[in-house]
């Protein structure tokens, strides 16, 4: 049996301190439930004293039945010169109604004297009293030693004294924090080894990513004996973020032979990563290791033909192990093997003659300015259309976009769309904050009447690139659109000398693709009616 490493997620507390991330109570409850299903051991929900929203989270979380995870309330040690039982922040943890508390305290002598303005002895008493108070309330107490590694460098004896104070008072875990995120892996390893000689309580690691080493430092700490790792989904967090659990967990499980999640759960990692980005309204980084959209994307023809014969040639793990997928990118660098692989993914049959004509077709489109690397969905539609495997679900009779700007007034945009679906004609008009948005609204309104599921999709990104800058306004533009529904996202492309036409083309592809996927899903369900979905 693989040795267990406990996973402590702090996406909701440390992660939500990242710039541009703001989570409502509802968002936090959703993320916590998903993390619980994934099988993490601890979910730090927030700091109930510092933030009323966090207290509300804990009160509402009591109504949820948690399968695996223990909810944790965060706080700090008592104030200097005050009794723990009278400290509002410790009392708030008690009121949060959780079974586990994490409190942080100072390990660095400089912080004690300069920031807290108290004595080294009083700081030790603050740590001991605060831990003991919460233990007396029947809580499991995790002690986060803030700035431990920097403190250990400055004054190792005192830094170790602070840990001993927490251990003696009954802390279940001592977690060593690289709060400033500037340590190197070998420094971490050495310090953790020393701590383990000095204290009997199990040790954890909390690393920040300022030196781009949070994951490496976490793994080094585990090598030296830490058995709890703290981090966030997608590495969200203050400044450069926390250790990314989406990298920490697969490294620990797949490379180092530890067990982090219940068996089989690692295969849901990509889904959870994208779900959390979605809720936090953050565009996922394509090049994020393990779970990123490009993590298993192969472009060059030589790579692709090799990876198809033997995945180990260009993949460090199987993408399925973390729930990701291999993607073969089509571009003018790509050869027939990329195309074959792509067609196979879509269940299309290609003969050599068809293959050649499709590659020619793609090269011609790329010459005109199309780029399919970032537009998988448009590529799929192109392949299906050229192989005759595509059933048109609707036809556009016309589209009209108007922009009106009168002196002293705001510009108004309006679009009119006329579609034919079977023998039904749908005619709609809609306004928008710009012509593309108006066209999107009008097209969506028309399609929703016949295909209600289209309601769940939305555009999440819109990019315009001018292709031939020498030509000024007559230059071609390429529009890339990203759309999403739930956890799926897809990209489409349009090219024209007219920005509205290019946008319309990408928009249309996006909707056609959404309908294609919905149709495929329905066919799959019809083929296997007993399967739960
Ligand atoms: Zn932190």
XYZ file of C-alpha atoms and ligand atoms in Angstrom:
534
model
C 0.000 0.000 0.000
C 1.285 3.416 -0.953
C 1.947 5.773 1.918
C -0.712 8.455 2.371
C 0.005 12.173 2.064
C -2.808 14.317 3.440
C -4.081 16.976 1.074
C -5.012 20.318 2.592
C -6.720 22.653 0.148
C -6.679 26.383 0.828
C -8.171 27.610 -2.458
C -11.034 29.220 -0.555
C -8.791 31.137 1.852
C -5.233 31.669 0.551
C -6.324 31.099 -3.074
C -9.043 33.723 -2.927
C -6.418 36.304 -1.885
C -5.037 36.124 -5.429
C -5.427 39.243 -7.545
C -8.565 39.147 -9.678
C -10.182 36.314 -7.706
C -13.332 36.974 -5.792
C -15.556 34.168 -4.565
C -19.069 34.571 -3.207
C -20.338 32.313 -0.428
C -22.269 30.388 -3.056
C -19.079 29.966 -5.153
C -17.187 28.745 -2.111
C -19.817 26.153 -1.297
C -19.734 24.875 -4.874
C -15.950 24.594 -4.931
C -15.879 22.942 -1.511
C -18.396 20.308 -2.616
C -16.400 19.535 -5.730
C -13.172 19.250 -3.701
C -14.927 16.960 -1.248
C -16.018 14.688 -4.085
C -12.474 14.715 -5.428
C -11.382 13.390 -2.051
C -9.096 15.986 -0.453
C -8.612 15.572 3.305
C -8.967 19.166 4.509
C -10.749 22.168 3.033
C -9.824 25.500 4.569
C -12.986 27.545 4.191
C -11.781 30.943 5.370
C -11.029 33.183 8.303
C -14.346 33.645 10.108
C -13.187 36.529 12.300
C -11.569 38.601 9.556
C -14.320 38.150 7.011
C -18.090 37.969 7.644
C -18.556 36.189 4.289
C -16.366 33.384 5.591
C -18.430 33.044 8.753
C -21.531 32.759 6.583
C -19.778 30.049 4.562
C -19.187 27.992 7.715
C -22.738 28.430 8.941
C -24.160 27.315 5.606
C -21.629 24.489 5.281
C -23.135 22.881 8.384
C -26.159 21.935 6.303
C -23.993 20.018 3.828
C -23.070 16.382 4.320
C -19.352 16.130 3.664
C -18.121 12.774 2.429
C -14.423 12.847 3.001
C -13.117 16.311 3.697
C -12.850 17.990 7.084
C -13.680 21.681 6.969
C -11.121 23.959 8.570
C -11.532 27.459 9.982
C -8.459 29.689 9.904
C -7.179 32.223 12.391
C -4.131 33.576 14.174
C -2.643 33.238 17.638
C -4.058 35.440 20.395
C -2.956 39.066 20.710
C -0.016 39.935 22.975
C -1.040 40.463 26.594
C -4.558 39.117 26.199
C -6.142 35.855 27.345
C -6.844 33.319 24.584
C -10.385 32.846 25.892
C -11.062 36.552 25.238
C -9.569 36.710 21.770
C -12.297 37.499 19.241
C -10.509 35.703 16.432
C -10.205 32.442 18.410
C -13.794 32.701 19.601
C -14.933 33.140 15.984
C -13.277 29.818 15.090
C -15.272 28.205 17.882
C -18.491 29.788 16.590
C -17.795 28.564 13.048
C -18.729 25.106 14.283
C -15.908 23.167 12.623
C -13.923 20.238 13.992
C -10.541 21.485 12.750
C -8.818 24.829 13.277
C -5.658 26.135 11.668
C -3.946 29.006 13.383
C -0.811 30.736 12.299
C 1.854 32.209 14.518
C 5.239 33.843 14.201
C 8.444 31.801 13.915
C 10.775 34.583 12.841
C 12.243 36.655 15.682
C 12.331 39.763 13.461
C 8.551 39.532 12.955
C 7.923 39.116 16.661
C 9.847 42.187 17.693
C 9.365 44.416 14.638
C 5.860 43.512 13.371
C 4.105 42.303 16.539
C 6.060 44.585 18.844
C 6.266 42.052 21.633
C 8.895 39.868 23.291
C 10.131 36.515 22.092
C 8.860 34.908 25.309
C 5.364 36.404 24.964
C 5.173 35.080 21.384
C 5.880 31.552 22.668
C 3.137 31.991 25.268
C 0.732 33.278 22.591
C 1.323 30.163 20.482
C 0.971 27.766 23.411
C -2.129 29.439 24.890
C -3.940 29.709 21.559
C -3.342 26.093 20.558
C -4.279 24.879 24.055
C -7.484 26.947 24.073
C -8.701 25.427 20.801
C -7.645 21.903 21.811
C -9.695 22.400 25.005
C -12.697 23.219 22.826
C -12.357 19.720 21.339
C -10.840 20.862 18.041
C -8.105 19.229 16.024
C -5.521 22.017 15.750
C -3.128 22.522 12.862
C -0.401 25.007 13.638
C 0.896 27.007 10.630
C 4.376 28.302 11.367
C 4.393 31.493 9.327
C 7.770 32.450 7.775
C 9.250 29.309 9.307
C 12.047 28.827 6.778
C 13.157 32.478 6.843
C 12.943 32.426 10.628
C 14.968 29.219 10.738
C 17.718 30.837 8.649
C 17.804 33.906 10.908
C 17.536 32.229 14.295
C 17.131 28.444 14.106
C 16.908 27.885 17.857
C 14.059 30.344 18.312
C 12.189 29.104 15.238
C 12.329 25.582 16.645
C 11.184 26.842 20.073
C 7.979 28.198 18.495
C 7.201 24.780 17.005
C 7.840 23.089 20.318
C 5.421 25.507 22.002
C 2.687 24.481 19.558
C 3.501 20.774 19.875
C 3.518 20.901 23.662
C 0.120 22.609 23.698
C -1.422 19.753 21.720
C -1.271 20.701 18.011
C -1.972 17.674 15.792
C 0.123 19.020 12.933
C 2.934 21.515 12.598
C 2.909 23.047 9.131
C 6.058 24.814 7.978
C 5.339 27.813 5.778
C 7.535 29.381 3.128
C 5.389 32.492 3.361
C 7.566 34.712 1.163
C 8.035 31.904 -1.340
C 11.737 32.511 -1.795
C 13.325 29.291 -0.522
C 15.148 26.698 -2.578
C 14.271 22.987 -2.488
C 17.473 21.879 -0.729
C 17.013 24.521 1.971
C 13.509 23.204 2.559
C 14.704 19.625 2.711
C 17.411 20.430 5.235
C 15.128 22.457 7.492
C 12.358 19.837 7.455
C 14.855 17.109 8.350
C 16.039 19.174 11.322
C 12.462 19.825 12.497
C 11.701 16.124 12.396
C 14.625 15.454 14.707
C 13.312 17.999 17.193
C 9.572 17.354 17.362
C 7.383 14.251 17.360
C 4.216 15.842 15.921
C 3.604 15.118 12.193
C 4.811 17.874 9.877
C 3.254 19.559 6.830
C 4.371 22.069 4.188
C 2.800 25.320 2.927
C 4.798 26.831 0.054
C 4.304 30.011 -1.950
C 5.489 30.356 -5.518
C 7.495 33.587 -5.646
C 10.610 31.762 -6.857
C 8.535 29.506 -9.159
C 9.472 26.674 -6.818
C 6.347 26.069 -4.750
C 5.712 22.641 -6.257
C 9.399 21.650 -6.136
C 9.648 22.851 -2.526
C 6.541 20.887 -1.590
C 7.928 17.693 -3.106
C 11.278 18.281 -1.387
C 9.462 18.691 1.930
C 7.643 15.395 1.402
C 10.953 13.699 0.614
C 12.243 15.014 3.935
C 9.234 13.638 5.796
C 6.276 16.057 5.562
C 3.030 14.116 5.446
C 0.565 16.953 4.829
C 0.748 19.305 1.851
C -1.107 22.571 1.635
C -1.873 24.217 -1.667
C -4.558 25.522 -3.963
C -6.246 24.379 -7.146
C -4.451 25.939 -10.138
C -1.937 27.534 -7.762
C -4.258 30.471 -7.054
C -3.015 32.748 -4.305
C -1.427 35.999 -3.306
C 1.291 37.451 -5.548
C 2.609 34.476 -7.570
C 0.310 32.040 -5.849
C 0.519 28.920 -3.696
C 1.765 25.432 -4.528
C -0.507 24.147 -7.296
C -2.217 20.994 -6.065
C -2.902 20.129 -9.710
C 0.842 19.549 -10.077
C 1.650 18.443 -6.529
C -0.831 15.557 -6.442
C 0.055 13.911 -9.778
C 3.774 14.214 -9.003
C 3.272 12.610 -5.603
C 1.050 9.833 -6.924
C 2.449 9.080 -10.362
C 6.128 9.855 -9.901
C 6.828 9.343 -6.204
C 4.466 6.487 -5.381
C 2.442 8.155 -2.605
C -1.311 8.176 -2.277
C -3.066 11.565 -2.077
C -6.629 10.946 -3.208
C -8.885 7.893 -2.983
C -8.045 5.372 -5.741
C -9.191 6.482 -9.197
C -9.913 10.086 -8.200
C -6.808 11.593 -9.792
C -8.551 11.061 -13.129
C -10.955 13.883 -12.188
C -8.180 16.413 -11.638
C -8.485 18.199 -14.989
C -12.224 18.514 -14.584
C -11.830 19.998 -11.088
C -9.117 22.392 -12.253
C -11.348 23.748 -15.015
C -14.386 23.834 -12.778
C -12.570 25.979 -10.217
C -11.324 28.336 -12.954
C -14.842 28.584 -14.275
C -16.334 29.464 -10.882
C -13.510 31.916 -10.150
C -14.004 33.389 -13.623
C -10.346 32.998 -14.520
C -9.236 31.921 -17.990
C -7.261 28.679 -17.458
C -3.590 28.813 -18.453
C -3.157 26.661 -21.553
C 0.354 25.632 -20.597
C -0.502 24.620 -17.028
C 1.279 21.300 -16.411
C -0.855 18.124 -16.218
C -4.276 19.794 -16.544
C -3.695 22.569 -19.120
C -5.365 22.499 -22.485
C -1.931 22.300 -24.162
C -0.324 19.919 -21.657
C -0.610 17.027 -24.104
C -0.888 18.943 -27.378
C 1.403 17.827 -30.178
C 2.125 19.989 -33.149
C 5.130 18.879 -35.182
C 4.456 15.980 -37.549
C 7.425 13.979 -36.268
C 6.241 14.237 -32.669
C 2.776 13.180 -33.625
C 3.748 10.127 -35.615
C 6.085 9.047 -32.784
C 3.591 9.641 -30.004
C 0.988 7.610 -31.834
C 3.380 4.658 -32.110
C 4.733 4.949 -28.578
C 3.276 7.632 -26.260
C 6.404 7.595 -24.049
C 8.387 9.259 -26.819
C 6.857 12.696 -26.091
C 4.575 12.281 -23.049
C 5.760 11.980 -19.452
C 2.484 10.417 -18.279
C -0.732 9.265 -19.990
C -3.082 12.258 -20.175
C -5.966 10.041 -19.001
C -4.243 9.529 -15.640
C -5.149 13.097 -14.732
C -8.297 13.235 -16.841
C -6.715 15.330 -19.577
C -6.553 14.418 -23.242
C -4.030 14.298 -26.005
C -4.584 16.893 -28.688
C -3.092 16.851 -32.113
C -2.714 20.313 -33.547
C -3.215 20.931 -37.204
C -0.957 23.439 -38.821
C 1.104 23.721 -41.963
C 3.880 21.964 -40.061
C 1.618 19.028 -39.511
C 1.747 15.928 -41.579
C -0.617 13.170 -42.471
C -0.237 11.508 -39.077
C -1.699 14.541 -37.294
C -4.635 14.457 -39.629
C -5.129 10.708 -39.222
C -5.058 11.046 -35.459
C -7.506 13.938 -35.548
C -9.863 12.041 -37.835
C -9.654 9.006 -35.584
C -10.652 11.113 -32.568
C -13.736 12.177 -34.504
C -14.502 8.699 -35.793
C -13.948 9.681 -39.445
C -12.612 7.296 -42.084
C -9.953 8.693 -44.398
C -8.409 7.143 -47.480
C -5.025 8.377 -48.796
C -6.639 10.399 -51.568
C -9.016 12.153 -49.193
C -6.139 12.721 -46.790
C -4.147 14.520 -49.447
C -7.005 16.740 -50.485
C -7.781 17.675 -46.879
C -4.149 18.589 -46.176
C -4.147 20.710 -49.337
C -7.408 22.320 -48.198
C -5.983 23.155 -44.757
C -2.822 24.585 -46.288
C -4.893 26.788 -48.576
C -6.989 28.062 -45.672
C -3.856 28.756 -43.636
C -2.477 30.718 -46.552
C -5.629 32.861 -46.387
C -4.981 33.495 -42.700
C -6.896 30.755 -40.907
C -5.151 29.120 -38.018
C -6.526 25.860 -36.705
C -4.100 25.331 -33.874
C -6.193 27.558 -31.678
C -9.473 26.563 -33.295
C -10.104 22.854 -32.859
C -13.848 23.207 -33.277
C -13.589 24.954 -36.654
C -11.151 22.281 -37.789
C -13.546 19.514 -36.787
C -16.380 21.176 -38.679
C -14.128 21.588 -41.717
C -13.160 17.900 -41.668
C -16.726 16.741 -41.224
C -17.953 19.003 -43.999
C -15.239 17.958 -46.481
C -15.775 14.259 -45.765
C -19.539 14.611 -46.109
C -20.001 13.541 -42.477
C -21.793 16.688 -41.446
C -25.522 17.192 -41.211
C -26.401 20.888 -41.332
C -28.842 21.625 -38.482
C -29.798 25.081 -39.664
C -29.200 27.417 -42.584
C -28.661 31.147 -42.426
C -30.707 33.090 -44.961
C -29.309 36.423 -43.956
C -27.769 38.458 -41.204
C -27.705 42.214 -40.889
C -25.777 44.240 -38.324
C -26.375 47.942 -37.724
C -24.487 50.461 -35.682
C -25.975 53.842 -35.074
C -24.135 56.714 -33.446
C -25.807 60.090 -33.040
C -24.088 63.178 -31.757
C -24.236 63.331 -27.995
C -25.729 59.853 -27.641
C -24.364 56.388 -27.013
C -23.883 54.091 -29.993
C -26.603 51.486 -30.513
C -25.965 48.108 -32.130
C -28.644 45.875 -33.489
C -28.634 42.669 -35.508
C -31.277 40.825 -37.490
C -30.959 37.131 -38.301
C -33.115 34.928 -40.490
C -32.592 31.171 -40.230
C -34.149 28.079 -41.702
C -34.374 24.996 -39.492
C -35.955 22.168 -41.473
C -39.026 23.787 -42.984
C -39.331 26.322 -40.177
C -38.181 29.897 -40.716
C -36.981 31.841 -37.661
C -36.563 35.577 -37.811
C -35.140 37.491 -34.870
C -33.637 40.815 -33.932
C -31.568 41.713 -30.905
C -29.522 44.536 -29.516
C -26.064 44.263 -28.038
C -23.195 46.301 -26.730
C -21.480 46.240 -30.108
C -22.342 44.596 -33.443
C -20.724 41.229 -32.623
C -22.582 40.989 -29.339
C -25.818 41.947 -31.141
C -25.263 39.216 -33.746
C -24.501 36.714 -30.995
C -27.705 37.660 -29.182
C -29.839 37.506 -32.335
C -28.405 34.149 -33.461
C -28.781 32.687 -29.994
C -32.368 33.915 -29.703
C -33.228 32.340 -33.055
C -31.591 29.012 -32.245
C -32.933 28.787 -28.698
C -36.460 28.447 -30.024
C -35.515 25.169 -31.687
C -32.488 24.052 -29.660
C -33.088 25.088 -26.048
C -29.774 23.575 -24.886
C -27.897 26.413 -26.610
C -28.861 28.515 -23.600
C -26.052 26.903 -21.544
C -23.268 28.044 -23.832
C -21.635 31.424 -23.793
C -18.743 33.248 -25.413
C -15.826 33.631 -23.051
C -13.136 35.179 -25.188
C -12.932 37.160 -28.412
C -9.655 38.016 -30.083
C -8.907 39.940 -33.245
C -5.599 39.869 -35.049
C -4.756 41.978 -38.083
C -2.971 39.703 -40.517
C -1.395 41.930 -43.079
C -0.399 45.088 -41.314
C 1.127 46.739 -44.383
C -2.287 46.971 -45.982
C -3.905 49.094 -43.231
C -7.708 48.931 -43.372
C -7.987 46.542 -46.301
C -5.927 43.973 -44.373
C -7.464 40.678 -43.407
C -8.411 40.069 -39.825
C -8.590 36.790 -37.998
C -11.134 36.463 -35.232
C -10.791 33.736 -32.608
C -13.704 33.004 -30.340
C -13.709 30.825 -27.256
C -17.013 29.413 -26.035
C -17.957 27.338 -23.019
C -20.741 25.310 -21.569
C -20.155 23.931 -18.075
C -16.717 22.371 -18.122
C -16.230 22.164 -21.907
C -14.654 24.860 -23.970
C -14.016 25.115 -27.679
C -12.443 27.565 -30.094
C -13.455 28.727 -33.531
C -11.943 30.968 -36.166
C -13.117 33.317 -38.903
C -11.104 35.287 -41.480
C -12.134 38.142 -43.721
C -11.159 41.638 -44.763
C -14.327 42.634 -42.891
C -14.154 42.288 -39.120
C -17.912 41.780 -38.810
C -17.894 38.990 -41.373
C -14.906 37.282 -39.722
C -16.670 37.500 -36.364
C -19.879 36.134 -37.808
C -18.038 33.175 -39.300
C -16.397 32.299 -35.983
C -19.701 32.804 -34.171
C -21.557 30.532 -36.543
C -18.929 27.802 -36.204
C -19.197 28.052 -32.434
C -22.969 27.496 -32.462
C -22.770 24.739 -35.082
C -20.153 22.988 -33.019
C -22.246 23.266 -29.838
C -25.189 21.689 -31.643
C -22.984 18.963 -33.115
C -21.711 17.999 -29.640
C -25.211 18.021 -28.191
C -26.414 15.791 -31.008
C -23.503 13.386 -30.413
C -24.311 13.276 -26.704
C -27.965 12.478 -27.449
C -26.929 9.725 -29.874
C -24.617 8.272 -27.244
C -27.403 8.217 -24.674
C -29.830 6.675 -27.120
C -27.273 3.951 -27.895
C -26.729 3.104 -24.217
C -29.960 3.959 -22.385
C -28.983 2.110 -19.172
C -25.813 4.111 -18.579
C -25.986 6.856 -15.988
C -24.847 10.246 -17.236
Zn -0.075 31.221 2.461
